[in-house]
Short mmCIF file of C-alpha atoms in Angstrom, two decimals:
data_model
loop_
_atom_site.label_atom_id
_atom_site.label_comp_id
_atom_site.label_asym_id
_atom_site.label_seq_id
_atom_site.Cartn_x
_atom_site.Cartn_y
_atom_site.Cartn_z
CA MET A 15 104.17 47.53 103.14
CA SER A 16 105.06 51.21 103.70
CA PHE A 17 108.04 53.33 104.48
CA GLN A 18 107.92 56.31 106.86
CA ARG A 19 110.20 59.33 106.97
CA ASN A 20 110.21 61.89 109.80
CA ILE A 21 111.41 65.43 109.24
CA ALA A 22 112.10 68.04 111.94
CA ARG A 23 112.38 71.70 110.99
CA ASN A 24 113.01 74.81 113.06
CA SER A 25 111.10 77.97 112.31
CA SER A 26 110.35 81.37 113.80
CA THR A 27 106.90 82.72 114.46
CA ALA A 28 105.68 86.27 114.07
CA SER A 29 105.82 86.61 117.87
CA GLY A 30 109.52 85.78 117.91
CA TYR A 31 109.20 82.31 119.39
CA ALA A 32 111.09 79.41 117.94
CA GLU A 33 109.13 76.37 116.88
CA LYS A 34 110.00 72.86 115.83
CA ARG A 35 107.66 71.28 113.34
CA MET A 36 107.53 67.52 113.07
CA GLN A 37 106.28 66.02 109.84
CA SER A 38 105.75 62.37 109.00
CA TYR A 39 105.41 61.11 105.46
CA ASP A 40 104.05 57.66 104.61
CA TYR A 41 105.26 56.21 101.32
CA PHE A 42 103.77 53.17 99.60
CA PRO A 43 105.44 51.34 96.71
CA ASP A 44 103.79 51.40 93.35
CA ILE A 45 101.46 48.35 93.50
CA PRO A 46 101.70 47.16 89.85
CA ASN A 47 105.48 47.17 89.94
CA PHE A 48 105.52 45.48 93.34
CA ALA A 49 103.26 42.71 92.06
CA LEU A 50 105.48 42.22 89.03
CA PHE A 51 108.49 42.07 91.32
CA SER A 52 106.84 39.33 93.40
CA LEU A 53 106.00 37.24 90.34
CA SER A 54 109.54 37.54 89.06
CA PHE A 55 110.90 36.42 92.42
CA VAL A 56 108.64 33.34 92.43
CA SER A 57 109.73 32.54 88.88
CA PHE A 58 113.33 32.78 89.97
CA CYS A 59 112.84 30.34 92.87
CA LEU A 60 111.08 27.78 90.67
CA SER A 61 113.75 28.04 88.02
CA LEU A 62 116.44 27.55 90.65
CA HIS A 63 114.79 24.30 91.80
CA GLU A 64 114.33 22.94 88.29
CA SER A 65 117.93 23.72 87.38
CA ASN A 66 118.94 20.71 89.45
CA ILE A 67 116.88 18.55 87.09
CA ARG A 68 117.60 19.97 83.66
CA THR A 69 120.85 21.65 82.81
CA MET A 70 119.30 23.58 79.95
CA GLN A 71 117.08 25.47 82.36
CA LYS A 72 120.10 27.26 83.81
CA TYR A 73 119.51 29.82 81.11
CA ASN A 74 115.98 30.34 82.40
CA VAL A 75 117.37 30.85 85.88
CA MET A 76 119.71 33.55 84.63
CA LEU A 77 116.93 35.22 82.68
CA ALA A 78 114.57 35.19 85.67
CA ALA A 79 117.27 36.58 87.96
CA ALA A 80 118.00 39.43 85.56
CA SER A 81 114.29 40.16 85.27
CA MET A 82 113.93 40.18 89.04
CA LEU A 83 116.80 42.64 89.51
CA LEU A 84 115.54 45.03 86.85
CA VAL A 85 111.96 45.02 88.03
CA GLY A 86 113.07 45.21 91.67
CA ALA A 87 115.08 48.31 90.91
CA SER A 88 112.06 49.84 89.20
CA CYS A 89 109.86 48.96 92.15
CA ALA A 90 112.26 50.46 94.66
CA SER A 91 112.22 53.85 92.95
CA HIS A 92 108.46 54.35 92.71
CA TYR A 93 106.62 55.58 95.79
CA GLN A 94 103.41 57.49 96.29
CA LEU A 95 102.72 59.97 99.09
CA ALA A 96 99.84 58.57 101.15
CA SER A 97 99.53 61.02 104.03
CA VAL A 98 101.22 63.84 105.94
CA ASP A 99 100.97 64.19 109.73
CA ARG A 100 102.44 67.21 111.51
CA SER A 101 102.60 68.65 115.01
CA ARG A 102 103.97 71.91 116.42
CA LEU A 103 106.19 72.26 119.48
CA LEU A 104 106.48 75.79 120.87
CA ILE A 105 109.93 76.59 122.25
CA ASP A 106 109.94 79.74 124.40
CA ARG A 107 111.33 81.13 127.67
CA ARG A 108 109.54 78.48 129.72
CA TYR A 109 112.47 76.20 128.99
CA ASP A 110 114.85 78.73 130.59
CA ALA A 111 113.14 78.41 133.98
CA THR A 112 114.85 75.10 134.79
CA PRO A 113 118.15 74.96 132.89
CA ASP A 114 120.04 71.70 132.81
CA ALA A 115 122.84 72.00 135.37
CA ALA A 116 125.23 69.69 133.52
CA ALA A 117 124.73 71.56 130.25
CA ALA A 118 125.19 74.94 131.96
CA THR A 119 128.44 73.74 133.54
CA PHE A 120 129.71 72.47 130.21
CA ILE A 121 128.89 75.72 128.40
CA MET A 122 130.20 78.09 131.10
CA PRO A 123 133.88 78.33 130.01
CA TYR A 124 132.87 78.83 126.39
CA ARG A 125 130.31 81.46 127.39
CA HIS A 126 132.97 83.47 129.21
CA GLU A 127 135.29 83.26 126.22
CA VAL A 128 132.60 84.38 123.76
CA ASP A 129 131.36 87.15 126.06
CA SER A 130 134.88 88.52 126.41
CA VAL A 131 134.93 89.03 122.64
CA MET A 132 131.33 90.13 122.08
CA ARG A 133 130.71 92.43 125.06
CA PRO A 134 132.99 95.39 124.23
CA VAL A 135 130.96 98.52 123.45
CA VAL A 136 131.71 100.05 120.04
CA GLY A 137 129.19 102.91 120.04
CA ARG A 138 125.79 104.21 121.06
CA VAL A 139 122.42 104.75 119.38
CA ALA A 140 119.84 107.32 120.42
CA CYS A 141 116.81 105.03 120.18
CA TYR A 142 115.60 101.52 119.45
CA MET A 143 115.96 100.72 115.76
CA ALA A 144 114.57 97.86 113.68
CA ALA A 145 114.52 97.33 109.92
CA LYS A 146 111.19 97.56 108.15
CA ARG A 147 109.86 98.46 104.73
CA PRO A 148 109.63 100.78 102.95
CA GLU A 149 112.12 102.74 105.07
CA SER A 150 113.42 102.71 108.63
CA GLN A 151 116.12 104.26 110.78
CA LEU A 152 118.18 101.08 110.88
CA SER A 153 118.00 100.35 107.15
CA ASN A 154 118.87 103.98 106.38
CA LEU A 155 121.86 103.78 108.72
CA LEU A 156 123.30 100.64 107.12
CA ALA A 157 122.95 101.99 103.58
CA ASP A 158 124.63 105.23 104.69
CA ILE A 159 127.51 103.26 106.22
CA LEU A 160 128.21 101.69 102.82
CA LEU A 161 128.34 105.19 101.36
CA TRP A 162 130.60 106.34 104.21
CA CYS A 163 133.07 103.55 103.37
CA GLY A 164 133.64 104.82 99.82
CA PRO A 165 136.75 106.96 100.44
CA ARG A 166 138.48 104.05 102.20
CA PHE A 167 138.47 102.24 98.86
CA ASN A 168 139.09 105.35 96.73
CA GLU A 169 135.46 105.25 95.60
CA LYS A 170 132.82 107.98 95.31
CA PRO A 171 129.52 106.08 94.99
CA ASP A 172 126.43 108.01 93.94
CA PHE A 173 124.23 105.90 96.20
CA ALA A 174 124.17 102.64 98.15
CA VAL A 175 121.81 99.68 98.52
CA TYR A 176 121.70 97.28 101.50
CA ASN A 177 119.21 94.44 101.35
CA MET A 178 116.57 94.26 104.09
CA GLY A 179 116.98 90.48 104.22
CA GLY A 180 120.56 90.90 105.38
CA ILE A 181 119.50 92.82 108.51
CA ARG A 182 118.89 90.06 111.05
CA ALA A 183 118.41 91.90 114.36
CA ALA A 184 117.42 95.25 115.83
CA LEU A 185 119.53 97.64 117.92
CA ALA A 186 118.37 98.62 121.40
CA GLU A 187 118.71 102.19 122.66
CA GLY A 188 122.04 102.89 124.32
CA ASP A 189 125.28 100.97 124.07
CA VAL A 190 125.99 98.92 120.96
CA THR A 191 128.35 95.97 121.44
CA LEU A 192 130.32 93.94 118.96
CA GLY A 193 127.87 91.11 119.65
CA ASP A 194 124.97 93.37 118.64
CA ILE A 195 126.66 94.04 115.31
CA VAL A 196 127.32 90.34 114.72
CA ASP A 197 123.67 89.56 115.46
CA MET A 198 122.53 92.28 113.08
CA ALA A 199 124.93 91.43 110.25
CA PRO A 200 125.88 87.74 110.70
CA PHE A 201 126.71 86.90 107.10
CA GLU A 202 130.10 86.89 105.40
CA ASN A 203 129.11 89.70 103.04
CA LYS A 204 131.80 91.98 101.63
CA ILE A 205 131.34 95.53 100.42
CA CYS A 206 131.64 96.09 96.68
CA PHE A 207 131.34 98.92 94.19
CA LEU A 208 129.95 98.70 90.68
CA THR A 209 128.58 100.73 87.80
CA LEU A 210 125.04 100.70 86.42
CA SER A 211 123.58 102.68 83.56
CA GLY A 212 120.76 105.08 84.38
CA THR A 213 118.37 102.77 82.56
CA LYS A 214 119.41 99.90 84.83
CA VAL A 215 119.21 102.12 87.91
CA LEU A 216 115.57 102.82 87.06
CA GLU A 217 115.06 99.09 86.54
CA LEU A 218 116.68 98.45 89.93
CA PHE A 219 114.46 101.02 91.64
CA GLY A 220 111.46 99.37 89.99
CA GLN A 221 112.52 96.03 91.49
CA ILE A 222 112.97 97.68 94.89
CA ALA A 223 109.48 99.18 94.55
CA HIS A 224 108.09 95.74 93.74
CA ARG A 225 109.59 94.42 96.99
CA GLY A 226 108.06 97.28 98.98
CA GLY A 227 111.41 98.91 99.67
CA GLU A 228 115.05 98.12 100.42
CA ALA A 229 117.69 100.04 102.34
CA VAL A 230 118.90 102.96 100.20
CA SER A 231 121.30 105.73 101.13
CA HIS A 232 120.78 109.42 101.77
CA GLY A 233 120.15 111.29 98.52
CA VAL A 234 117.86 108.66 97.02
CA GLU A 235 114.23 109.76 96.67
CA MET A 236 111.74 107.21 95.38
CA VAL A 237 107.98 107.42 95.12
CA ILE A 238 106.24 104.07 94.78
CA THR A 239 102.67 102.82 94.76
CA LYS A 240 101.04 100.46 97.24
CA ASP A 241 101.06 97.72 94.62
CA GLY A 242 104.81 98.03 94.06
CA LYS A 243 105.18 100.32 91.04
CA LEU A 244 107.88 102.97 90.69
CA VAL A 245 106.42 106.44 90.14
CA SER A 246 109.54 108.61 90.25
CA ALA A 247 113.18 108.47 91.30
CA LYS A 248 115.85 111.04 92.08
CA ILE A 249 119.48 110.79 93.16
CA ASN A 250 120.96 113.78 94.98
CA GLY A 251 118.04 115.95 93.94
CA GLU A 252 118.23 115.14 90.23
CA PRO A 253 116.00 112.77 88.21
CA VAL A 254 117.77 109.58 87.20
CA GLU A 255 119.22 110.05 83.71
CA PRO A 256 118.93 106.89 81.56
CA ALA A 257 122.05 107.72 79.54
CA ARG A 258 124.27 108.41 82.54
CA SER A 259 126.41 105.92 84.50
CA TYR A 260 126.05 105.63 88.27
CA ARG A 261 128.50 104.22 90.80
CA VAL A 262 126.81 102.07 93.44
CA ALA A 263 127.99 100.68 96.79
CA THR A 264 126.35 97.46 97.92
CA LEU A 265 127.06 93.95 99.24
CA ASP A 266 128.65 91.26 97.08
CA TYR A 267 125.56 89.09 97.67
CA VAL A 268 123.29 91.82 96.32
CA ALA A 269 125.65 92.58 93.44
CA GLN A 270 125.01 89.06 92.10
CA GLY A 271 121.36 89.98 91.54
CA ASN A 272 120.02 88.22 94.61
CA ASP A 273 116.89 89.19 96.56
CA GLN A 274 115.14 89.84 93.23
CA MET A 275 117.35 92.85 92.42
CA GLU A 276 118.32 91.40 89.07
CA ALA A 277 119.33 94.72 87.52
CA PHE A 278 122.65 94.24 89.31
CA LYS A 279 123.44 91.36 86.97
CA THR A 280 124.26 93.95 84.28
CA ARG A 281 126.91 95.55 86.50
CA THR A 282 130.25 96.68 85.09
CA ASN A 283 133.58 97.78 86.60
CA MET A 284 132.96 95.95 89.86
CA VAL A 285 135.49 96.33 92.67
CA SER A 286 135.01 93.68 95.35
CA PRO A 287 137.70 93.68 98.08
CA GLN A 288 137.89 90.15 99.49
CA GLY A 289 139.96 90.63 102.65
CA ALA A 290 138.30 89.56 105.90
CA GLU A 291 138.58 93.13 107.15
CA ASN A 292 136.18 94.15 104.37
CA ASN A 293 133.36 92.08 105.82
CA VAL A 294 130.44 94.46 106.22
CA ARG A 295 130.10 93.77 109.94
CA PHE A 296 133.64 95.04 110.55
CA LEU A 297 132.95 98.14 108.48
CA ILE A 298 129.86 98.78 110.60
CA VAL A 299 131.99 98.43 113.74
CA ASP A 300 134.52 100.89 112.31
CA TYR A 301 131.72 103.38 111.64
CA PHE A 302 130.45 103.20 115.23
CA LYS A 303 133.97 103.55 116.62
CA ASP A 304 134.52 106.61 114.41
CA GLN A 305 131.31 108.22 115.59
CA THR A 306 132.20 107.48 119.22
CA ALA A 307 135.64 109.04 118.73
CA HIS A 308 133.88 112.21 117.61
CA GLY A 309 131.47 112.13 120.55
CA ILE A 310 128.47 111.31 118.35
CA VAL A 311 125.51 109.20 119.42
CA VAL A 312 124.18 107.61 116.23
CA ALA A 313 120.67 108.87 115.46
CA PRO A 314 119.57 108.22 111.86
CA LYS A 315 116.24 109.53 110.64
CA VAL A 316 113.41 108.40 108.42
CA GLU A 317 113.51 111.14 105.82
CA GLY A 318 111.32 110.10 102.92
CA ARG A 319 113.83 108.11 100.90
CA ILE A 320 111.04 105.75 99.82
CA VAL A 321 107.54 107.19 99.94
CA VAL A 322 104.42 105.12 99.27
CA GLU A 323 101.68 107.20 97.69
#
């Protein structure tokens, strides 16, 4: 006797295709317990028959029934993995060649409604930009936007950190739409400001070095090794001073010490505006609109914020 469980899981490949992986697990009950369960059940049946003959054996019936229930419960909770079978289904643009007409008709009114919201252009970028470690144009831009937001909240952060894991899409050259921003920053992250000691800033930069780089703002200069060690760190041209306090702009998710940046757990004086308008994606939109209003095409540079020696 066995029990089978099928699991389907979506994943993305390095080539950008989506895949669905099917896995089957075969479970077998623990044999000794199952045998004991069977014996107890037989004992119960015999006792039930004999109870019609001798009244005193009702107690045996009750005892056997209790034994059966207890052992049965034990049996039901003990399984052993016997085998794992898996297959891979590649889902790519081939499936777009013959779309389902009924599904397309059903989706059409919703598509128009979503497109009307997501298609407006909020700005322009000078070139294609994607996030990559240790440093990239897109990651530099997003960290700088956090720094740019400081005055709106009466803050003057010394530097900013934006996690690479929170950057979920690239930006193509040319127009940037609201939909592009939502794709790039889909999470409900809010901006926040906090204070770290210089000692903890160095610890943070060490953790960033260990991860091969994160998005840091203009003015940060880090030298790291190929194996993830921090060699040196400067902020606005000055070496990080262990005894000094630094004001940092980041995301509330990062401020909790996530993505292995645990130095943030020692934060103090945190300001974390929780209004929906403080969602990072809306702040990014505001930045692009501001640049457009000034006739600026956004063109961040890779400038040696994190250098691998």
